[in-house]
CSV table of C-alpha atoms in Angstrom, one decimal:
chain,number,residue,atom,x,y,z
A,18,MET,CA,7.0,-0.3,0.8
A,19,SER,CA,3.9,-2.3,1.2
A,20,ASP,CA,0.7,-2.2,-0.9
A,21,ASP,CA,-2.5,-0.6,0.5
A,22,HIS,CA,-1.3,-0.3,4.1
A,23,ALA,CA,-3.6,2.1,6.0
A,24,GLU,CA,-2.2,4.3,8.7
A,25,SER,CA,-5.0,3.1,10.8
A,26,ALA,CA,-3.4,-0.3,10.9
A,27,ILE,CA,-0.1,0.9,12.3
A,28,SER,CA,0.2,1.3,16.1
A,29,ALA,CA,2.8,4.1,15.7
A,30,TYR,CA,-0.1,6.1,14.2
A,31,GLY,CA,-2.3,5.3,17.1
A,32,SER,CA,-4.0,2.2,15.8
A,33,GLU,CA,-5.9,0.1,18.3
A,34,LEU,CA,-6.7,-2.6,15.7
A,35,ILE,CA,-3.2,-4.1,15.6
A,36,HIS,CA,0.3,-3.9,17.2
A,37,THR,CA,3.1,-3.4,14.8
A,38,PRO,CA,6.3,-3.3,16.9
A,39,ASN,CA,8.8,-3.5,14.1
A,40,ILE,CA,7.3,-0.7,12.0
A,41,ASP,CA,6.9,1.2,15.2
A,42,ARG,CA,10.6,0.8,15.9
A,43,ILE,CA,11.5,2.8,12.8
A,44,ALA,CA,9.4,5.7,14.2
A,45,LYS,CA,10.8,5.4,17.7
A,46,GLU,CA,14.4,5.4,16.4
A,47,GLY,CA,13.7,8.1,13.8
A,48,ILE,CA,10.8,10.3,12.5
A,49,ILE,CA,7.2,9.7,11.7
A,50,PHE,CA,5.2,12.0,9.3
A,51,ASN,CA,1.6,12.8,10.2
A,52,ASN,CA,0.7,14.5,7.0
A,53,SER,CA,2.2,12.4,4.2
A,54,PHE,CA,0.1,12.0,1.1
A,55,VAL,CA,0.1,10.4,-2.4
A,56,THR,CA,-0.6,12.4,-5.5
A,57,ASN,CA,-2.7,9.7,-7.2
A,58,SER,CA,-4.0,6.9,-4.9
A,59,ILE,CA,-3.6,3.8,-7.0
A,60,CYS,CA,-0.8,1.2,-7.3
A,61,ALA,CA,1.1,1.8,-10.6
A,62,PRO,CA,0.9,5.6,-10.7
A,63,SER,CA,2.1,5.8,-7.1
A,64,ARG,CA,5.1,3.7,-7.9
A,65,ALA,CA,6.0,5.7,-11.0
A,66,VAL,CA,5.8,8.9,-8.9
A,67,LEU,CA,8.2,7.4,-6.4
A,68,LEU,CA,10.8,6.4,-9.0
A,69,THR,CA,10.7,9.6,-11.0
A,70,GLY,CA,9.8,12.4,-8.5
A,71,LYS,CA,7.3,13.6,-11.1
A,72,TYR,CA,3.5,13.8,-11.2
A,73,SER,CA,1.5,11.2,-13.1
A,74,HIS,CA,0.8,13.5,-16.1
A,75,ILE,CA,4.6,14.1,-16.5
A,76,ASN,CA,5.9,10.5,-15.9
A,77,GLY,CA,3.3,9.0,-18.2
A,78,VAL,CA,1.5,6.6,-15.8
A,79,ARG,CA,-1.9,8.0,-14.9
A,80,ASP,CA,-3.6,4.7,-14.2
A,81,ASN,CA,-2.9,0.9,-13.8
A,82,ASP,CA,-3.3,0.2,-17.6
A,83,GLN,CA,-0.4,2.4,-18.7
A,84,VAL,CA,3.1,1.1,-19.3
A,85,PHE,CA,6.0,2.8,-17.4
A,86,ASP,CA,8.6,4.2,-19.8
A,87,GLY,CA,11.8,2.8,-18.3
A,88,SER,CA,14.0,5.0,-20.5
A,89,GLN,CA,13.2,8.1,-18.4
A,90,GLU,CA,15.3,9.3,-15.6
A,91,THR,CA,14.7,7.8,-12.2
A,92,PHE,CA,16.5,8.0,-8.8
A,93,PRO,CA,17.8,4.4,-9.0
A,94,LYS,CA,19.5,5.3,-12.4
A,95,ILE,CA,21.1,8.4,-10.9
A,96,LEU,CA,22.3,6.4,-7.8
A,97,GLN,CA,23.6,3.6,-10.0
A,98,SER,CA,25.6,6.1,-12.2
A,99,ALA,CA,27.1,7.5,-8.9
A,100,GLY,CA,28.5,4.1,-7.9
A,101,TYR,CA,25.6,2.7,-5.9
A,102,GLU,CA,24.6,-1.0,-6.2
A,103,THR,CA,20.9,-0.8,-6.7
A,104,ALA,CA,18.3,-3.6,-6.3
A,105,MET,CA,14.5,-3.9,-6.8
A,106,ILE,CA,12.9,-6.8,-4.9
A,107,GLY,CA,9.2,-7.6,-4.8
A,108,LYS,CA,6.2,-6.0,-6.4
A,109,TRP,CA,7.0,-3.9,-9.5
A,110,HIS,CA,3.6,-3.7,-11.2
A,111,LEU,CA,4.6,-1.2,-14.0
A,112,LYS,CA,4.2,-3.4,-17.1
A,113,SER,CA,7.8,-2.9,-18.2
A,114,GLU,CA,11.1,-4.4,-17.2
A,115,PRO,CA,12.9,-2.6,-14.3
A,116,THR,CA,15.8,-0.3,-15.4
A,117,GLY,CA,18.4,1.3,-13.2
A,118,PHE,CA,19.0,-1.7,-11.1
A,119,ASN,CA,22.1,-4.0,-10.8
A,120,TYR,CA,19.8,-6.7,-9.4
A,121,TRP,CA,16.1,-7.2,-9.7
A,122,LYS,CA,13.7,-10.0,-8.8
A,123,ILE,CA,10.1,-9.0,-9.1
A,124,LEU,CA,6.6,-10.6,-8.8
A,125,LYS,CA,4.9,-11.3,-12.1
A,126,GLY,CA,2.0,-8.8,-12.3
A,127,GLN,CA,0.2,-8.4,-9.0
A,128,GLY,CA,1.8,-11.6,-7.7
A,129,GLU,CA,0.3,-14.4,-5.7
A,130,TYR,CA,0.3,-14.8,-1.9
A,131,TYR,CA,1.4,-18.4,-2.1
A,132,ASN,CA,4.2,-19.9,-4.3
A,133,PRO,CA,4.4,-16.8,-6.6
A,134,LEU,CA,6.2,-16.5,-9.9
A,135,ILE,CA,9.4,-14.5,-9.5
A,136,VAL,CA,10.8,-12.8,-12.6
A,137,ASP,CA,14.4,-11.7,-13.2
A,138,SER,CA,16.7,-11.1,-16.2
A,139,ALA,CA,17.0,-14.9,-16.6
A,140,GLY,CA,13.3,-15.6,-16.8
A,141,GLU,CA,10.6,-16.7,-14.4
A,142,ARG,CA,10.2,-19.4,-11.8
A,143,ASN,CA,7.9,-20.5,-9.0
A,144,VAL,CA,9.2,-20.0,-5.5
A,145,GLU,CA,7.4,-22.1,-2.9
A,146,GLY,CA,6.3,-20.4,0.3
A,147,TYR,CA,4.5,-17.3,1.5
A,148,VAL,CA,5.1,-14.1,-0.6
A,149,THR,CA,6.1,-11.8,2.2
A,150,ASP,CA,8.6,-14.3,3.5
A,151,ILE,CA,9.9,-14.9,0.0
A,152,ILE,CA,10.4,-11.2,-0.8
A,153,THR,CA,12.3,-10.7,2.4
A,154,ASN,CA,14.4,-13.9,1.8
A,155,LEU,CA,15.4,-12.5,-1.6
A,156,ALA,CA,16.2,-9.1,-0.2
A,157,ILE,CA,18.5,-10.6,2.5
A,158,GLU,CA,20.1,-12.9,-0.1
A,159,THR,CA,20.8,-9.8,-2.3
A,160,LEU,CA,22.3,-7.9,0.6
A,161,GLU,CA,24.5,-10.9,1.4
A,162,ASN,CA,25.8,-11.1,-2.1
A,163,ARG,CA,26.3,-7.4,-2.8
A,164,ASP,CA,29.7,-5.8,-3.3
A,165,LYS,CA,30.6,-4.8,0.2
A,166,ASP,CA,32.9,-2.0,-1.0
A,167,LYS,CA,30.1,-0.1,-2.6
A,168,PRO,CA,27.1,1.8,-1.1
A,169,PHE,CA,23.8,0.2,-1.8
A,170,ALA,CA,20.1,1.2,-2.3
A,171,MET,CA,17.3,-1.4,-2.2
A,172,LEU,CA,13.6,-1.1,-3.0
A,173,LEU,CA,11.9,-3.9,-1.0
A,174,HIS,CA,8.3,-3.8,-2.1
A,175,HIS,CA,5.7,-6.2,-0.6
A,176,LYS,CA,2.5,-7.3,-2.3
A,177,ALA,CA,0.8,-7.3,1.1
A,178,PRO,CA,-1.7,-6.2,2.3
A,179,HIS,CA,-3.3,-6.0,-1.2
A,180,ARG,CA,-6.6,-7.6,-1.9
A,181,ASN,CA,-7.6,-10.4,-1.4
A,182,TRP,CA,-5.8,-10.4,2.0
A,183,MET,CA,-4.5,-14.0,2.3
A,184,PRO,CA,-2.7,-14.4,5.6
A,185,ASN,CA,0.3,-16.7,6.2
A,186,LEU,CA,-0.9,-20.1,7.4
A,187,LYS,CA,0.7,-19.5,10.8
A,188,TYR,CA,-1.5,-16.4,11.3
A,189,LEU,CA,-4.8,-17.9,10.2
A,190,GLY,CA,-7.2,-17.1,13.0
A,191,ALA,CA,-4.9,-14.7,14.7
A,192,PHE,CA,-7.8,-12.2,15.1
A,193,LYS,CA,-10.7,-14.7,15.1
A,194,GLY,CA,-13.2,-13.8,17.7
A,195,LYS,CA,-12.0,-10.3,18.2
A,196,LYS,CA,-14.8,-7.7,17.8
A,197,PHE,CA,-13.7,-4.8,15.7
A,198,PRO,CA,-15.5,-1.5,16.3
A,199,LEU,CA,-17.4,-0.1,13.3
A,200,PRO,CA,-15.8,3.1,12.1
A,201,GLU,CA,-17.8,6.3,12.9
A,202,THR,CA,-18.7,6.7,9.2
A,203,PHE,CA,-19.4,3.0,8.5
A,204,TYR,CA,-23.1,3.7,7.7
A,205,ASP,CA,-22.4,6.9,5.7
A,206,ASP,CA,-25.2,7.7,3.3
A,207,TYR,CA,-23.1,10.2,1.3
A,208,SER,CA,-25.9,12.8,1.6
A,209,THR,CA,-23.4,15.6,2.2
A,210,ARG,CA,-21.3,14.7,-0.8
A,211,SER,CA,-21.7,15.0,-4.6
A,212,LEU,CA,-22.9,12.0,-6.6
A,213,ALA,CA,-19.3,10.7,-7.0
A,214,ALA,CA,-19.3,9.0,-3.6
A,215,LYS,CA,-22.7,7.5,-4.0
A,216,GLU,CA,-22.1,6.2,-7.5
A,217,SER,CA,-18.8,4.5,-6.7
A,218,ASP,CA,-18.6,0.8,-6.1
A,219,MET,CA,-16.4,0.3,-3.0
A,220,ARG,CA,-18.9,-0.7,-0.3
A,221,ILE,CA,-18.0,-3.6,1.9
A,222,ASP,CA,-21.5,-5.1,1.3
A,223,ASN,CA,-20.4,-5.6,-2.3
A,224,MET,CA,-17.3,-7.7,-1.5
A,225,PHE,CA,-17.3,-11.2,-3.0
A,226,LEU,CA,-18.2,-14.0,-0.6
A,227,THR,CA,-15.7,-16.3,-2.4
A,228,TRP,CA,-12.8,-14.1,-3.4
A,229,ASP,CA,-12.8,-11.7,-0.4
A,230,MET,CA,-14.5,-13.7,2.4
A,231,LYS,CA,-12.8,-17.0,1.3
A,232,LEU,CA,-16.1,-19.0,1.4
A,233,ARG,CA,-16.1,-22.2,-0.7
A,234,PRO,CA,-18.0,-21.7,-3.9
A,235,GLY,CA,-20.1,-24.8,-3.2
A,236,ASP,CA,-21.3,-23.3,0.1
A,237,ILE,CA,-23.1,-20.3,-1.4
A,238,GLU,CA,-25.8,-20.2,-4.0
A,239,GLN,CA,-24.7,-17.1,-5.8
A,240,GLU,CA,-22.4,-14.1,-5.2
A,241,THR,CA,-24.4,-11.3,-3.6
A,242,GLY,CA,-21.9,-8.5,-4.4
A,243,SER,CA,-20.2,-6.9,-7.4
A,244,GLY,CA,-16.8,-6.9,-5.8
A,245,GLY,CA,-16.2,-3.5,-7.2
A,246,SER,CA,-16.7,-4.6,-10.8
A,247,GLY,CA,-19.9,-2.6,-11.1
A,248,GLN,CA,-22.4,-5.4,-11.4
A,249,VAL,CA,-23.6,-8.4,-9.4
A,250,SER,CA,-21.6,-11.4,-10.4
A,251,GLY,CA,-22.4,-15.1,-10.4
A,252,MET,CA,-18.7,-15.7,-11.3
A,253,ILE,CA,-16.8,-17.9,-8.8
A,254,ARG,CA,-13.4,-16.5,-8.1
A,255,ASP,CA,-11.6,-19.3,-6.3
A,256,SER,CA,-8.5,-19.5,-8.5
A,257,TYR,CA,-6.1,-18.3,-5.7
A,258,ARG,CA,-6.3,-21.8,-4.2
A,259,GLU,CA,-4.7,-23.2,-7.4
A,260,TRP,CA,-1.4,-21.7,-6.5
A,261,MET,CA,-1.2,-23.6,-3.2
A,262,ASN,CA,0.5,-27.0,-2.9
A,263,ASP,CA,-1.4,-29.8,-1.3
A,264,GLU,CA,-0.1,-29.3,2.2
A,265,GLN,CA,-0.9,-25.5,2.1
A,266,ARG,CA,-4.3,-26.1,0.7
A,267,LYS,CA,-5.2,-28.7,3.3
A,268,ILE,CA,-4.4,-26.3,6.2
A,269,TRP,CA,-6.1,-23.4,4.4
A,270,GLU,CA,-9.3,-25.3,3.7
A,271,THR,CA,-9.5,-26.7,7.2
A,272,TYR,CA,-9.6,-23.2,8.6
A,273,TYR,CA,-11.9,-21.5,6.0
A,274,ASP,CA,-14.3,-24.5,5.8
A,275,SER,CA,-15.2,-23.9,9.4
A,276,ILE,CA,-15.9,-20.3,8.5
A,277,SER,CA,-18.1,-21.4,5.6
A,278,ALA,CA,-20.0,-23.8,7.9
A,279,ASP,CA,-20.6,-21.0,10.5
A,280,PHE,CA,-21.8,-18.7,7.7
A,281,GLN,CA,-24.3,-21.3,6.4
A,282,ASN,CA,-25.7,-21.8,9.9
A,283,ALA,CA,-26.0,-18.1,10.6
A,284,ASP,CA,-28.2,-17.4,7.6
A,285,LEU,CA,-27.3,-13.7,7.6
A,286,SER,CA,-28.8,-10.9,5.6
A,287,GLY,CA,-29.0,-7.1,5.7
A,288,LYS,CA,-27.0,-5.3,8.3
A,289,ALA,CA,-26.0,-8.5,10.0
A,290,LEU,CA,-24.4,-9.7,6.7
A,291,LEU,CA,-22.7,-6.4,6.1
A,292,GLU,CA,-21.2,-6.3,9.6
A,293,TRP,CA,-20.1,-9.9,9.3
A,294,LYS,CA,-18.3,-9.1,6.1
A,295,PHE,CA,-16.6,-6.2,7.9
A,296,GLN,CA,-15.4,-8.4,10.7
A,297,ARG,CA,-14.1,-11.0,8.3
A,298,TYR,CA,-12.4,-8.3,6.2
A,299,MET,CA,-10.6,-7.0,9.3
A,300,GLU,CA,-9.5,-10.5,10.4
A,301,ASP,CA,-7.7,-11.2,7.1
A,302,TYR,CA,-6.4,-7.7,6.3
A,303,LEU,CA,-4.8,-7.5,9.7
A,304,GLY,CA,-3.6,-11.1,9.6
A,305,VAL,CA,-1.7,-10.2,6.4
A,306,ILE,CA,-0.1,-7.2,8.1
A,307,LEU,CA,1.3,-9.4,10.9
A,308,SER,CA,3.6,-11.0,8.3
A,309,VAL,CA,4.6,-7.6,6.9
A,310,ASP,CA,5.6,-6.4,10.4
A,311,GLU,CA,7.4,-9.6,11.2
A,312,ASN,CA,9.5,-9.4,8.0
A,313,ILE,CA,10.3,-5.8,8.5
A,314,GLY,CA,11.7,-7.0,11.8
A,315,ARG,CA,13.9,-9.5,10.0
A,316,ILE,CA,15.4,-6.7,7.8
A,317,LEU,CA,16.1,-4.5,10.8
A,318,GLU,CA,17.6,-7.5,12.7
A,319,TYR,CA,19.8,-8.2,9.6
A,320,LEU,CA,21.1,-4.6,9.6
A,321,ASP,CA,21.8,-4.9,13.3
A,322,GLN,CA,23.7,-8.1,12.9
A,323,GLU,CA,25.8,-6.8,10.0
A,324,GLY,CA,26.7,-3.6,11.7
A,325,LEU,CA,24.8,-1.6,9.1
A,326,THR,CA,22.2,0.1,11.3
A,327,GLU,CA,24.0,3.3,12.0
A,328,ASN,CA,24.8,4.1,8.4
A,329,THR,CA,21.7,2.9,6.6
A,330,ILE,CA,18.6,5.0,5.9
A,331,VAL,CA,15.5,2.9,6.4
A,332,ILE,CA,12.1,4.2,5.1
A,333,TYR,CA,8.8,2.5,5.5
A,334,THR,CA,5.8,3.6,3.5
A,335,SER,CA,2.9,2.3,1.4
A,336,ASP,CA,1.9,3.1,-2.2
A,337,GLN,CA,-1.2,4.7,-0.8
A,338,GLY,CA,-3.7,4.5,2.1
A,339,PHE,CA,-6.8,2.3,2.3
A,340,TYR,CA,-10.3,2.3,3.7
A,341,LEU,CA,-11.0,-0.1,6.6
A,342,GLY,CA,-14.7,0.4,6.7
A,343,GLU,CA,-14.7,4.2,6.8
A,344,HIS,CA,-17.6,5.5,4.7
A,345,GLY,CA,-18.6,1.8,4.4
A,346,TRP,CA,-15.7,1.3,2.0
A,347,PHE,CA,-12.7,-0.8,1.2
A,348,ASP,CA,-10.1,0.1,-1.5
A,349,LYS,CA,-8.6,3.6,-2.2
A,350,ARG,CA,-8.7,6.1,-5.1
A,351,PHE,CA,-10.7,9.0,-3.6
A,352,MET,CA,-9.0,12.1,-2.3
A,353,TYR,CA,-10.6,11.6,1.1
A,354,GLU,CA,-8.2,11.3,4.0
A,355,GLU,CA,-8.0,7.5,4.5
A,356,SER,CA,-6.7,6.8,0.9
A,357,LEU,CA,-4.9,10.1,0.4
A,358,SER,CA,-2.8,9.5,3.5
A,359,MET,CA,0.2,7.2,3.3
A,360,PRO,CA,2.3,6.0,6.2
A,361,LEU,CA,5.8,7.4,6.2
A,362,LEU,CA,8.5,6.6,8.8
A,363,MET,CA,12.2,7.1,8.5
A,364,ARG,CA,15.3,6.1,10.5
A,365,TYR,CA,18.9,7.1,10.1
A,366,PRO,CA,20.7,7.0,13.4
A,367,LYS,CA,23.7,8.8,12.0
A,368,GLU,CA,21.7,12.0,11.3
A,369,ILE,CA,18.0,11.6,12.4
A,370,LYS,CA,17.3,12.2,16.0
A,371,ALA,CA,15.1,9.5,17.5
A,372,GLY,CA,11.4,10.2,18.4
A,373,GLN,CA,10.7,13.0,16.0
A,374,VAL,CA,7.2,13.9,14.7
A,375,SER,CA,6.6,16.0,11.6
A,376,ASP,CA,3.3,17.7,10.7
A,377,ASN,CA,4.7,19.1,7.4
A,378,ILE,CA,2.8,18.2,4.2
A,379,VAL,CA,5.0,15.7,2.4
A,380,LEU,CA,4.4,13.7,-0.7
A,381,ASN,CA,5.5,10.5,-2.5
A,382,LEU,CA,6.9,13.0,-5.0
A,383,ASP,CA,9.5,13.8,-2.3
A,384,PHE,CA,11.1,10.4,-2.1
A,385,ALA,CA,13.4,10.6,-5.1
A,386,PRO,CA,15.0,14.0,-4.2
A,387,THR,CA,15.3,12.9,-0.6
A,388,PHE,CA,17.2,9.7,-1.5
A,389,LEU,CA,19.5,11.7,-3.8
A,390,ASP,CA,20.1,14.4,-1.2
A,391,TYR,CA,21.3,11.8,1.3
A,392,ALA,CA,23.6,10.3,-1.3
A,393,GLY,CA,25.1,13.8,-1.8
A,394,ILE,CA,23.7,14.1,-5.3
A,395,SER,CA,21.7,17.1,-6.7
A,396,ALA,CA,18.2,16.2,-7.7
A,397,SER,CA,17.4,16.4,-11.4
A,398,ASN,CA,15.9,19.6,-12.6
A,399,GLY,CA,12.8,17.7,-13.8
A,400,MET,CA,12.0,16.4,-10.4
A,401,GLN,CA,9.0,18.1,-8.8
A,402,GLY,CA,9.3,17.1,-5.2
A,403,GLN,CA,11.4,18.4,-2.3
A,404,SER,CA,14.1,16.7,-0.2
A,405,LEU,CA,12.9,15.9,3.3
A,406,ARG,CA,16.4,15.9,4.7
A,407,LEU,CA,16.2,19.3,6.5
A,408,ILE,CA,12.9,18.3,8.1
A,409,THR,CA,14.4,15.0,9.4
A,410,GLU,CA,17.2,17.0,10.9
A,411,GLY,CA,14.7,19.1,12.9
A,412,VAL,CA,14.9,22.2,10.7
A,413,GLN,CA,11.7,23.8,9.4
A,414,PRO,CA,12.5,25.0,5.8
A,415,LEU,CA,11.1,28.5,5.2
A,416,ASP,CA,10.0,27.6,1.6
A,417,TRP,CA,8.2,24.4,2.5
A,418,ARG,CA,4.9,23.8,0.7
A,419,LYS,CA,1.6,24.9,2.3
A,420,SER,CA,-0.6,22.8,0.0
A,421,MET,CA,-0.6,19.7,-2.2
A,422,TYR,CA,-2.1,18.7,-5.5
A,423,TYR,CA,-3.9,15.4,-6.3
A,424,HIS,CA,-5.2,13.9,-9.5
A,425,TYR,CA,-7.0,10.6,-10.0
A,426,TYR,CA,-7.6,9.5,-13.6
A,427,GLU,CA,-8.8,5.8,-13.7
A,428,TYR,CA,-12.3,6.2,-14.9
A,429,PRO,CA,-14.5,4.9,-16.6
A,430,HIS,CA,-12.4,1.9,-17.4
A,431,GLY,CA,-11.2,1.0,-13.9
A,432,TRP,CA,-12.7,-1.0,-11.1
A,433,HIS,CA,-14.9,0.7,-8.4
A,434,PHE,CA,-16.2,3.4,-10.7
A,435,VAL,CA,-14.5,6.3,-8.9
A,436,LYS,CA,-15.0,9.4,-10.9
A,437,ARG,CA,-12.0,11.3,-12.2
A,438,HIS,CA,-11.1,14.1,-9.9
A,439,TYR,CA,-8.3,16.5,-8.9
A,440,GLY,CA,-7.9,18.7,-5.8
A,441,ILE,CA,-5.9,20.8,-3.5
A,442,ARG,CA,-5.3,20.2,0.2
A,443,THR,CA,-3.8,22.6,2.8
A,444,ASP,CA,-3.4,22.1,6.5
A,445,ARG,CA,-7.0,23.1,7.0
A,446,TYR,CA,-9.0,23.0,3.7
A,447,LYS,CA,-9.5,20.6,0.9
A,448,LEU,CA,-11.1,21.4,-2.5
A,449,ILE,CA,-12.0,18.6,-4.9
A,450,HIS,CA,-13.4,18.8,-8.5
A,451,PHE,CA,-15.0,15.7,-9.9
A,452,TYR,CA,-15.2,15.7,-13.7
A,453,ASN,CA,-15.6,13.7,-16.9
A,454,ASP,CA,-19.3,12.6,-16.9
A,455,ILE,CA,-19.9,14.7,-13.8
A,456,ASP,CA,-19.1,18.3,-12.8
A,457,SER,CA,-19.2,18.9,-9.1
A,458,TRP,CA,-17.1,20.5,-6.4
A,459,GLU,CA,-16.6,19.6,-2.7
A,460,LEU,CA,-15.0,21.9,-0.2
A,461,TYR,CA,-14.0,20.7,3.3
A,462,ASP,CA,-12.9,22.4,6.5
A,463,LEU,CA,-10.8,19.6,7.9
A,464,GLU,CA,-10.5,21.2,11.3
A,465,ASN,CA,-14.3,21.2,11.9
A,466,ASP,CA,-15.0,18.1,9.6
A,467,PRO,CA,-12.1,15.6,9.9
A,468,ASN,CA,-14.3,12.8,8.7
């Protein structure tokens, strides 16, 4: 699982922004889901839903500030009690220690892109390198050292491509000079929506020049954007460089200093500045995904080499979708399509026929019962999702859901000022209610108004 990976940045979903051959391989050799959605589009709540198979108001994690109660039942605990060796590697982000795992090595908090702190039961330590490579190294090391006589289940959770989108040094400039087309809704004025869209703070023109665009603090007079914090900030957010060693920092600064110089010479403002920010955003966001795809390839290659491919279920997903300029935005949170949708691709050569496509409405709520089903274990009575197994076998369950429920809670204390809202989506219609300090409804016909 990655963090904030938009379907529009995966070539298996038709993206023309980037080629992701290793992620695509999972779809080609298995099944891709076209209508896979999250129930609460933000990091910690989505992870809690995945673990428990329960909605946010049941599992107790409604927003990023709440602590996950590790004493509750989760699918790793059930697998562990059934004899599976379980492992959690990478981004945890649930404010409590992992439970239900034989082995766990997690990032501290959000984690850093370079030389991150890795936490396990023995404490914490810095590991030098790039975070996506490091997480994959730890995963392969764990697979190497597992008990080969036991079945295994591993959660490999990448930090990338989470903000602030810091590419691996070898991918700096991979997209420089490429002109990315503006999304159709880039200059959305929100006139056909309630005030919730207009009053949020997710616009690309509010991105930080330092933190997001990577300009040197000394090269700008003052931040021009709020960064999603709700107010224009003179604060300089350059702390990410402090995690780099001298060699890394030298390569990094050589590249981004040239961008700073070009920015100074261009003297941009208005639409020109906004569109420059969008191009820079795309360059770094997609550069980060190059490493994600590369490292997924490393895992698939390891399974091939060890003779594990045929009998191992591989799932790729993200904790939610993300805006890549649609509606002029970055980030997630809203029940609009780009952040509601999550990529979902599955491969299991032993059972899943290659090249399948599903249009069923599926949710992150379904992961836990699906994993248990494949392990031959009945899902807990408290789990609210449904197993995807029949769908992956090409069978259309007669009782499959015709609609899905969504609820976002992180307001007013969260970033980006997205109002609390809940809603229902069917194949064709979507109804959203924004509430708390607002009371407004939005109804969409997705067939006639897909944007």
